[in-house]
Amino acid sequence: MNPVVLGISDSIASDFPDEYKEWTGERKVLEHYKKSIYDLLEFLEMKPETLKEILTDFVSIEPASLGKAGYGHSARIANELGYTGFRSHLMDLGGASVTGALGQARIILQSDPEAVVLIAAADIPKSAFKQISDLKRLNETVCHPLYELNYGATLISMYGLLMKRMMYENSITQKDLEQITKRFRANAIINPRASVYGQEITEKQITRTIVDPYSAPMIAIVTDHGFATLLVSEKKAKKLQTQGKIKKGINPMYLIGAGQAVHSEYFMFKGDFATPAGRAGDLAFSTAGIEREEIDYAWIYDCFVGMIILQSSEYFGVYQKRNFRKSKKRNYKIQKW
């Protein structure tokens, strides 16, 4: 039994009135939840009252910008949305949280085919003060307290060192990274919902180094964004259509496999370039029952453009030098937000 995704919706800052800029962080996050869920229900032609009636599971992702965590966030959002009586699930995998939430929904539906699972999340950029305090905490989490932090190591600097080594060992050049980055931006420029819509990368931006070898356009940042999706079993989807609770002309997308893994080693303990991507990929392909060679379209995310080369290689078992050439030359669909 493979779960089906009934629909996906999102929200961005431009979806709201001009006074959005004056709202508090909590209100912005809540309104993104409301907007993305409202648009999802509108697409499904499902009444809000119907979702409140049939919802069994709510998978939420805590907004890092608000500095809040745990059950309190899920309960607060649910109360504001009018949901009650559901099973609460909270996902926290950083940039991988949405895919982790999809994996959690798959587990839920495999154990309970009658479940109706809502995944929803929202976040906004942090204030400058919070960015500094959070970066300090993040550095303390990922950098060794004695052998890395004491020497001024930060998360971004360690990623820079990792990329420099990979460039050396695989003959990847700075120009290669710039070409891949410009390819990403070329897609974003024509997407009205992208945060950099219509914004060409200037020569100054692409050559101004933040941490060698990365310039600002090569690093993902948090933008105002909300997201919602609904997952059910195929049998449940047909039942809801028969009952007239969702529209009939939906072509559901099957979620045939999922995998997740967390890497907890300090940088100094990494003997090679291995990341959790390889393990997560193995789990996803094994649960899906398909081979890597059968994939026609790959949509891969990471915060640093160089890591996309590495993680793509681990997902598909492709040598890194060959993989970055694909990223530059072919219609090889990979994403950096």
mmCIF file of C-alpha atoms in Angstrom:
data_model
loop_
_atom_site.group_PDB
_atom_site.id
_atom_site.type_symbol
_atom_site.label_atom_id
_atom_site.label_comp_id
_atom_site.label_asym_id
_atom_site.label_seq_id
_atom_site.Cartn_x
_atom_site.Cartn_y
_atom_site.Cartn_z
ATOM 1 C CA MET A 1 0.000 0.000 0.000
ATOM 2 C CA ASN A 2 1.521 3.280 -1.131
ATOM 3 C CA PRO A 3 0.116 6.535 0.296
ATOM 4 C CA VAL A 4 -1.019 9.223 -2.109
ATOM 5 C CA VAL A 5 -0.384 12.963 -1.940
ATOM 6 C CA LEU A 6 -3.701 14.658 -2.722
ATOM 7 C CA GLY A 7 -2.281 18.111 -3.270
ATOM 8 C CA ILE A 8 0.442 20.573 -2.276
ATOM 9 C CA SER A 9 0.202 24.306 -1.674
ATOM 10 C CA ASP A 10 2.512 27.026 -0.439
ATOM 11 C CA SER A 11 2.460 30.671 0.598
ATOM 12 C CA ILE A 12 4.989 33.487 0.206
ATOM 13 C CA ALA A 13 5.200 37.062 1.465
ATOM 14 C CA SER A 14 3.669 38.569 -1.690
ATOM 15 C CA ASP A 15 0.456 36.597 -1.058
ATOM 16 C CA PHE A 16 -0.345 38.967 1.818
ATOM 17 C CA PRO A 17 -1.288 42.672 2.038
ATOM 18 C CA ASP A 18 1.311 45.422 2.456
ATOM 19 C CA GLU A 19 0.852 45.523 6.240
ATOM 20 C CA TYR A 20 2.385 42.037 6.369
ATOM 21 C CA LYS A 21 5.751 43.699 6.990
ATOM 22 C CA GLU A 22 4.459 45.148 10.261
ATOM 23 C CA TRP A 23 3.108 41.878 11.657
ATOM 24 C CA THR A 24 4.863 40.069 14.488
ATOM 25 C CA GLY A 25 6.806 36.925 13.733
ATOM 26 C CA GLU A 26 4.154 34.768 15.399
ATOM 27 C CA ARG A 27 1.378 36.279 13.318
ATOM 28 C CA LYS A 28 3.343 35.873 10.085
ATOM 29 C CA VAL A 29 3.943 32.185 10.796
ATOM 30 C CA LEU A 30 0.289 31.599 11.702
ATOM 31 C CA GLU A 31 -0.985 33.395 8.595
ATOM 32 C CA HIS A 32 1.317 31.311 6.400
ATOM 33 C CA TYR A 33 -0.184 28.179 7.944
ATOM 34 C CA LYS A 34 -3.698 29.457 7.307
ATOM 35 C CA LYS A 35 -2.997 30.579 3.742
ATOM 36 C CA SER A 36 -1.273 27.387 2.605
ATOM 37 C CA ILE A 37 -3.944 25.146 4.175
ATOM 38 C CA TYR A 38 -6.767 27.317 2.777
ATOM 39 C CA ASP A 39 -5.311 27.090 -0.746
ATOM 40 C CA LEU A 40 -4.857 23.338 -0.374
ATOM 41 C CA LEU A 41 -8.494 22.855 0.613
ATOM 42 C CA GLU A 42 -9.630 25.136 -2.192
ATOM 43 C CA PHE A 43 -7.709 23.009 -4.700
ATOM 44 C CA LEU A 44 -9.249 19.829 -3.286
ATOM 45 C CA GLU A 45 -12.706 21.449 -3.108
ATOM 46 C CA MET A 46 -12.838 20.263 0.486
ATOM 47 C CA LYS A 47 -14.738 22.257 3.092
ATOM 48 C CA PRO A 48 -12.683 23.329 6.142
ATOM 49 C CA GLU A 49 -15.302 21.651 8.347
ATOM 50 C CA THR A 50 -14.679 18.364 6.542
ATOM 51 C CA LEU A 51 -10.954 18.419 7.306
ATOM 52 C CA LYS A 52 -11.672 19.170 10.966
ATOM 53 C CA GLU A 53 -13.999 16.182 11.020
ATOM 54 C CA ILE A 54 -11.756 13.597 9.322
ATOM 55 C CA LEU A 55 -8.226 14.702 10.331
ATOM 56 C CA THR A 56 -6.450 11.974 12.316
ATOM 57 C CA ASP A 57 -2.803 13.111 12.248
ATOM 58 C CA PHE A 58 -1.084 16.500 12.130
ATOM 59 C CA VAL A 59 2.636 16.572 11.288
ATOM 60 C CA SER A 60 4.070 20.012 11.973
ATOM 61 C CA ILE A 61 7.554 21.478 11.641
ATOM 62 C CA GLU A 62 8.568 23.977 14.279
ATOM 63 C CA PRO A 63 9.534 27.418 12.940
ATOM 64 C CA ALA A 64 13.175 28.020 13.842
ATOM 65 C CA SER A 65 12.645 31.789 13.696
ATOM 66 C CA LEU A 66 10.376 31.812 16.758
ATOM 67 C CA GLY A 67 12.778 29.863 18.945
ATOM 68 C CA LYS A 68 10.000 27.581 20.156
ATOM 69 C CA ALA A 69 9.960 23.820 20.140
ATOM 70 C CA GLY A 70 7.978 20.770 21.058
ATOM 71 C CA TYR A 71 4.352 19.986 21.671
ATOM 72 C CA GLY A 72 3.431 23.554 22.566
ATOM 73 C CA HIS A 73 3.943 24.706 18.991
ATOM 74 C CA SER A 74 1.798 21.958 17.475
ATOM 75 C CA ALA A 75 -0.998 22.501 19.995
ATOM 76 C CA ARG A 76 -0.971 26.271 19.525
ATOM 77 C CA ILE A 77 -1.167 26.053 15.742
ATOM 78 C CA ALA A 78 -3.882 23.393 15.946
ATOM 79 C CA ASN A 79 -5.933 25.508 18.350
ATOM 80 C CA GLU A 80 -5.680 28.522 16.058
ATOM 81 C CA LEU A 81 -6.755 26.405 13.080
ATOM 82 C CA GLY A 82 -9.601 24.758 14.970
ATOM 83 C CA TYR A 83 -8.261 21.193 14.853
ATOM 84 C CA THR A 84 -8.636 18.812 17.782
ATOM 85 C CA GLY A 85 -8.596 15.110 18.590
ATOM 86 C CA PHE A 86 -5.701 14.278 16.272
ATOM 87 C CA ARG A 87 -2.379 12.531 16.826
ATOM 88 C CA SER A 88 0.414 15.108 16.998
ATOM 89 C CA HIS A 89 3.801 14.637 15.323
ATOM 90 C CA LEU A 90 6.663 17.148 15.281
ATOM 91 C CA MET A 91 9.549 16.977 12.821
ATOM 92 C CA ASP A 92 12.906 18.712 13.244
ATOM 93 C CA LEU A 93 15.508 17.826 10.618
ATOM 94 C CA GLY A 94 16.473 21.346 9.600
ATOM 95 C CA GLY A 95 16.375 21.734 5.832
ATOM 96 C CA ALA A 96 15.303 18.106 5.450
ATOM 97 C CA SER A 97 12.211 18.492 7.644
ATOM 98 C CA VAL A 98 9.622 18.468 4.851
ATOM 99 C CA THR A 99 10.923 15.239 3.340
ATOM 100 C CA GLY A 100 11.225 13.811 6.852
ATOM 101 C CA ALA A 101 7.597 14.736 7.474
ATOM 102 C CA LEU A 102 6.573 12.950 4.271
ATOM 103 C CA GLY A 103 8.416 9.885 5.496
ATOM 104 C CA GLN A 104 6.602 10.110 8.833
ATOM 105 C CA ALA A 105 3.261 10.344 7.024
ATOM 106 C CA ARG A 106 4.127 7.220 5.051
ATOM 107 C CA ILE A 107 4.821 5.308 8.280
ATOM 108 C CA ILE A 108 1.516 6.500 9.765
ATOM 109 C CA LEU A 109 -0.490 5.420 6.726
ATOM 110 C CA GLN A 110 1.183 2.037 6.534
ATOM 111 C CA SER A 111 0.080 1.345 10.105
ATOM 112 C CA ASP A 112 -3.361 2.958 9.695
ATOM 113 C CA PRO A 113 -4.727 3.010 6.111
ATOM 114 C CA GLU A 114 -7.782 4.982 7.285
ATOM 115 C CA ALA A 115 -5.641 7.880 8.535
ATOM 116 C CA VAL A 116 -5.873 11.378 7.088
ATOM 117 C CA VAL A 117 -2.508 13.101 7.527
ATOM 118 C CA LEU A 118 -2.001 16.851 7.250
ATOM 119 C CA ILE A 119 1.568 18.129 6.960
ATOM 120 C CA ALA A 120 1.936 21.867 7.422
ATOM 121 C CA ALA A 121 4.817 24.197 8.192
ATOM 122 C CA ALA A 122 5.844 27.844 8.047
ATOM 123 C CA ASP A 123 8.880 29.958 8.834
ATOM 124 C CA ILE A 124 10.261 33.438 8.311
ATOM 125 C CA PRO A 125 13.775 34.954 8.304
ATOM 126 C CA LYS A 126 15.223 35.582 11.751
ATOM 127 C CA SER A 127 16.141 38.954 13.172
ATOM 128 C CA ALA A 128 19.839 39.862 13.072
ATOM 129 C CA PHE A 129 20.121 39.324 16.847
ATOM 130 C CA LYS A 130 18.508 35.893 16.661
ATOM 131 C CA GLN A 131 20.630 34.918 13.694
ATOM 132 C CA ILE A 132 23.775 35.574 15.721
ATOM 133 C CA SER A 133 22.585 33.724 18.830
ATOM 134 C CA ASP A 134 21.310 30.769 16.803
ATOM 135 C CA LEU A 135 24.501 30.564 14.761
ATOM 136 C CA LYS A 136 26.491 30.416 18.006
ATOM 137 C CA ARG A 137 24.341 27.541 19.251
ATOM 138 C CA LEU A 138 24.583 25.777 15.882
ATOM 139 C CA ASN A 139 28.369 26.081 15.862
ATOM 140 C CA GLU A 140 28.502 24.583 19.354
ATOM 141 C CA THR A 141 26.365 21.679 18.135
ATOM 142 C CA VAL A 142 28.349 20.706 15.049
ATOM 143 C CA CYS A 143 31.921 21.804 15.886
ATOM 144 C CA HIS A 144 34.160 19.936 18.333
ATOM 145 C CA PRO A 145 34.427 22.031 21.537
ATOM 146 C CA LEU A 146 38.174 21.469 21.966
ATOM 147 C CA TYR A 147 39.692 20.886 18.548
ATOM 148 C CA GLU A 148 37.440 23.018 16.326
ATOM 149 C CA LEU A 149 35.620 25.753 18.254
ATOM 150 C CA ASN A 150 38.810 26.757 20.079
ATOM 151 C CA TYR A 151 40.393 27.529 16.725
ATOM 152 C CA GLY A 152 37.560 29.713 15.470
ATOM 153 C CA ALA A 153 35.678 27.078 13.503
ATOM 154 C CA THR A 154 32.092 27.779 12.446
ATOM 155 C CA LEU A 155 29.562 25.695 10.559
ATOM 156 C CA ILE A 156 29.964 27.683 7.367
ATOM 157 C CA SER A 157 33.777 27.682 7.549
ATOM 158 C CA MET A 158 33.830 23.911 7.978
ATOM 159 C CA TYR A 159 31.556 23.514 4.958
ATOM 160 C CA GLY A 160 33.986 25.730 3.079
ATOM 161 C CA LEU A 161 36.929 23.513 4.049
ATOM 162 C CA LEU A 162 34.968 20.424 3.051
ATOM 163 C CA MET A 163 34.240 21.913 -0.369
ATOM 164 C CA LYS A 164 37.843 23.019 -0.919
ATOM 165 C CA ARG A 165 39.003 19.464 -0.301
ATOM 166 C CA MET A 166 36.377 18.060 -2.639
ATOM 167 C CA MET A 167 37.392 20.572 -5.316
ATOM 168 C CA TYR A 168 41.026 19.518 -4.991
ATOM 169 C CA GLU A 169 40.340 15.782 -5.103
ATOM 170 C CA ASN A 170 37.846 15.974 -7.991
ATOM 171 C CA SER A 171 39.307 18.789 -10.124
ATOM 172 C CA ILE A 172 36.264 21.005 -9.528
ATOM 173 C CA THR A 173 37.000 24.705 -10.076
ATOM 174 C CA GLN A 174 35.537 27.952 -8.785
ATOM 175 C CA LYS A 175 34.143 28.597 -12.257
ATOM 176 C CA ASP A 176 32.314 25.276 -12.099
ATOM 177 C CA LEU A 177 30.557 26.335 -8.881
ATOM 178 C CA GLU A 178 29.682 29.687 -10.425
ATOM 179 C CA GLN A 179 28.173 28.004 -13.493
ATOM 180 C CA ILE A 180 26.002 25.692 -11.383
ATOM 181 C CA THR A 181 24.857 28.620 -9.223
ATOM 182 C CA LYS A 182 23.902 30.656 -12.279
ATOM 183 C CA ARG A 183 21.936 27.674 -13.583
ATOM 184 C CA PHE A 184 19.882 27.634 -10.381
ATOM 185 C CA ARG A 185 19.294 31.366 -10.620
ATOM 186 C CA ALA A 186 18.219 31.083 -14.261
ATOM 187 C CA ASN A 187 15.332 28.890 -13.089
ATOM 188 C CA ALA A 188 14.450 31.215 -10.201
ATOM 189 C CA ILE A 189 14.468 34.358 -12.326
ATOM 190 C CA ILE A 190 11.470 33.139 -14.331
ATOM 191 C CA ASN A 191 9.546 31.791 -11.323
ATOM 192 C CA PRO A 192 7.238 34.492 -9.863
ATOM 193 C CA ARG A 193 7.144 32.657 -6.524
ATOM 194 C CA ALA A 194 10.925 32.516 -6.098
ATOM 195 C CA SER A 195 12.442 34.901 -3.545
ATOM 196 C CA VAL A 196 14.926 36.121 -6.186
ATOM 197 C CA TYR A 197 12.394 36.361 -9.027
ATOM 198 C CA GLY A 198 13.715 38.630 -11.773
ATOM 199 C CA GLN A 199 17.041 39.211 -9.980
ATOM 200 C CA GLU A 200 20.089 38.439 -12.091
ATOM 201 C CA ILE A 201 23.305 37.555 -10.272
ATOM 202 C CA THR A 202 25.836 40.361 -10.633
ATOM 203 C CA GLU A 203 29.547 39.781 -11.086
ATOM 204 C CA LYS A 204 30.161 41.444 -7.724
ATOM 205 C CA GLN A 205 27.777 39.065 -5.952
ATOM 206 C CA ILE A 206 29.163 35.884 -7.500
ATOM 207 C CA THR A 207 32.807 36.830 -6.852
ATOM 208 C CA ARG A 208 32.449 38.320 -3.360
ATOM 209 C CA THR A 209 33.506 35.483 -1.067
ATOM 210 C CA ILE A 210 31.780 34.927 2.263
ATOM 211 C CA VAL A 211 33.799 31.829 3.087
ATOM 212 C CA ASP A 212 36.094 30.296 0.497
ATOM 213 C CA PRO A 213 34.890 29.034 -1.986
ATOM 214 C CA TYR A 214 31.324 30.240 -1.363
ATOM 215 C CA SER A 215 29.788 33.581 -2.298
ATOM 216 C CA ALA A 216 26.312 34.641 -1.108
ATOM 217 C CA PRO A 217 24.358 33.291 -4.140
ATOM 218 C CA MET A 218 25.860 29.850 -3.465
ATOM 219 C CA ILE A 219 24.292 29.627 0.001
ATOM 220 C CA ALA A 220 20.581 29.140 0.704
ATOM 221 C CA ILE A 221 18.772 31.492 3.072
ATOM 222 C CA VAL A 222 15.441 31.269 4.891
ATOM 223 C CA THR A 223 12.586 33.160 3.218
ATOM 224 C CA ASP A 224 8.980 33.823 4.279
ATOM 225 C CA HIS A 225 7.196 30.638 3.354
ATOM 226 C CA GLY A 226 4.322 28.336 4.277
ATOM 227 C CA PHE A 227 3.563 24.819 3.086
ATOM 228 C CA ALA A 228 0.746 22.279 3.378
ATOM 229 C CA THR A 229 -0.093 18.868 1.942
ATOM 230 C CA LEU A 230 -2.589 16.103 2.658
ATOM 231 C CA LEU A 231 -1.830 12.383 2.476
ATOM 232 C CA VAL A 232 -4.192 9.405 2.602
ATOM 233 C CA SER A 233 -4.262 5.818 1.360
ATOM 234 C CA GLU A 234 -5.432 5.192 -2.206
ATOM 235 C CA LYS A 235 -8.538 3.460 -0.859
ATOM 236 C CA LYS A 236 -9.304 6.420 1.409
ATOM 237 C CA ALA A 237 -8.851 8.875 -1.459
ATOM 238 C CA LYS A 238 -11.404 7.016 -3.594
ATOM 239 C CA LYS A 239 -13.791 6.869 -0.643
ATOM 240 C CA LEU A 240 -13.541 10.630 -0.071
ATOM 241 C CA GLN A 241 -14.217 11.229 -3.764
ATOM 242 C CA THR A 242 -17.232 8.922 -3.726
ATOM 243 C CA GLN A 243 -18.583 10.770 -0.682
ATOM 244 C CA GLY A 244 -18.129 14.098 -2.460
ATOM 245 C CA LYS A 245 -15.674 15.381 0.160
ATOM 246 C CA ILE A 246 -12.951 16.070 -2.406
ATOM 247 C CA LYS A 247 -13.188 16.682 -6.127
ATOM 248 C CA LYS A 248 -13.054 13.684 -8.433
ATOM 249 C CA GLY A 249 -10.655 14.994 -11.056
ATOM 250 C CA ILE A 250 -7.536 14.589 -8.930
ATOM 251 C CA ASN A 251 -4.564 12.620 -10.166
ATOM 252 C CA PRO A 252 -2.883 11.665 -6.893
ATOM 253 C CA MET A 253 0.881 11.356 -6.624
ATOM 254 C CA TYR A 254 2.049 8.103 -5.047
ATOM 255 C CA LEU A 255 4.626 8.205 -2.258
ATOM 256 C CA ILE A 256 6.357 4.893 -2.906
ATOM 257 C CA GLY A 257 9.458 5.271 -0.745
ATOM 258 C CA ALA A 258 11.100 7.416 1.916
ATOM 259 C CA GLY A 259 14.237 7.376 4.032
ATOM 260 C CA GLN A 260 15.984 9.599 6.539
ATOM 261 C CA ALA A 261 19.245 9.525 8.479
ATOM 262 C CA VAL A 262 21.082 11.889 10.825
ATOM 263 C CA HIS A 263 24.856 12.330 10.944
ATOM 264 C CA SER A 264 26.097 13.267 14.418
ATOM 265 C CA GLU A 265 29.866 13.183 13.947
ATOM 266 C CA TYR A 266 32.034 16.275 14.377
ATOM 267 C CA PHE A 267 33.797 17.390 11.209
ATOM 268 C CA MET A 268 37.192 16.277 12.519
ATOM 269 C CA PHE A 269 35.895 12.708 12.892
ATOM 270 C CA LYS A 270 34.765 12.420 9.289
ATOM 271 C CA GLY A 271 37.222 10.154 7.549
ATOM 272 C CA ASP A 272 35.790 10.949 4.134
ATOM 273 C CA PHE A 273 32.967 12.867 2.457
ATOM 274 C CA ALA A 274 30.202 10.553 3.648
ATOM 275 C CA THR A 275 26.941 12.271 4.644
ATOM 276 C CA PRO A 276 23.535 10.968 5.801
ATOM 277 C CA ALA A 277 22.363 11.316 2.187
ATOM 278 C CA GLY A 278 23.768 7.937 1.204
ATOM 279 C CA ARG A 279 22.028 6.106 4.038
ATOM 280 C CA ALA A 280 18.759 7.994 3.485
ATOM 281 C CA GLY A 281 18.946 7.208 -0.228
ATOM 282 C CA ASP A 282 19.488 3.509 0.457
ATOM 283 C CA LEU A 283 16.403 3.443 2.687
ATOM 284 C CA ALA A 284 14.275 5.347 0.174
ATOM 285 C CA PHE A 285 15.172 3.106 -2.753
ATOM 286 C CA SER A 286 14.796 -0.099 -0.742
ATOM 287 C CA THR A 287 11.340 0.860 0.560
ATOM 288 C CA ALA A 288 10.291 1.915 -2.952
ATOM 289 C CA GLY A 289 11.534 -1.329 -4.475
ATOM 290 C CA ILE A 290 13.185 0.380 -7.437
ATOM 291 C CA GLU A 291 16.734 0.883 -8.682
ATOM 292 C CA ARG A 292 18.556 4.196 -8.946
ATOM 293 C CA GLU A 293 18.827 3.760 -12.710
ATOM 294 C CA GLU A 294 15.035 3.957 -12.991
ATOM 295 C CA ILE A 295 14.886 7.572 -11.785
ATOM 296 C CA ASP A 296 14.064 10.099 -14.521
ATOM 297 C CA TYR A 297 13.861 13.251 -12.407
ATOM 298 C CA ALA A 298 15.806 14.191 -9.269
ATOM 299 C CA TRP A 299 15.010 17.236 -7.138
ATOM 300 C CA ILE A 300 17.796 17.589 -4.591
ATOM 301 C CA TYR A 301 18.166 20.222 -1.903
ATOM 302 C CA ASP A 302 21.006 21.494 0.267
ATOM 303 C CA CYS A 303 22.042 24.819 1.751
ATOM 304 C CA PHE A 304 25.396 24.919 -0.065
ATOM 305 C CA VAL A 305 25.747 24.464 -3.806
ATOM 306 C CA GLY A 306 28.791 22.221 -3.434
ATOM 307 C CA MET A 307 26.950 19.842 -1.139
ATOM 308 C CA ILE A 308 24.401 19.211 -3.872
ATOM 309 C CA ILE A 309 27.196 17.736 -5.985
ATOM 310 C CA LEU A 310 28.240 15.532 -3.075
ATOM 311 C CA GLN A 311 24.775 14.425 -2.036
ATOM 312 C CA SER A 312 23.651 13.755 -5.598
ATOM 313 C CA SER A 313 26.673 11.491 -5.900
ATOM 314 C CA GLU A 314 25.712 9.619 -2.742
ATOM 315 C CA TYR A 315 22.059 9.257 -3.707
ATOM 316 C CA PHE A 316 22.878 7.809 -7.111
ATOM 317 C CA GLY A 317 26.338 6.304 -6.637
ATOM 318 C CA VAL A 318 27.812 8.637 -9.263
ATOM 319 C CA TYR A 319 31.435 9.821 -9.138
ATOM 320 C CA GLN A 320 31.541 13.464 -8.025
ATOM 321 C CA LYS A 321 33.473 14.805 -11.014
ATOM 322 C CA ARG A 322 30.972 13.242 -13.414
ATOM 323 C CA ASN A 323 28.078 14.485 -11.305
ATOM 324 C CA PHE A 324 29.060 18.158 -11.292
ATOM 325 C CA ARG A 325 29.430 18.031 -15.075
ATOM 326 C CA LYS A 326 25.851 16.787 -15.296
ATOM 327 C CA SER A 327 24.767 19.640 -13.035
ATOM 328 C CA LYS A 328 26.246 22.155 -15.459
ATOM 329 C CA LYS A 329 25.328 20.678 -18.825
ATOM 330 C CA ARG A 330 22.226 18.514 -18.644
ATOM 331 C CA ASN A 331 18.626 19.029 -17.672
ATOM 332 C CA TYR A 332 19.534 17.508 -14.332
ATOM 333 C CA LYS A 333 16.869 18.856 -12.011
ATOM 334 C CA ILE A 334 18.409 19.815 -8.692
ATOM 335 C CA GLN A 335 17.361 22.604 -6.382
ATOM 336 C CA LYS A 336 18.897 25.070 -3.971
ATOM 337 C CA TRP A 337 16.366 27.282 -2.222
#
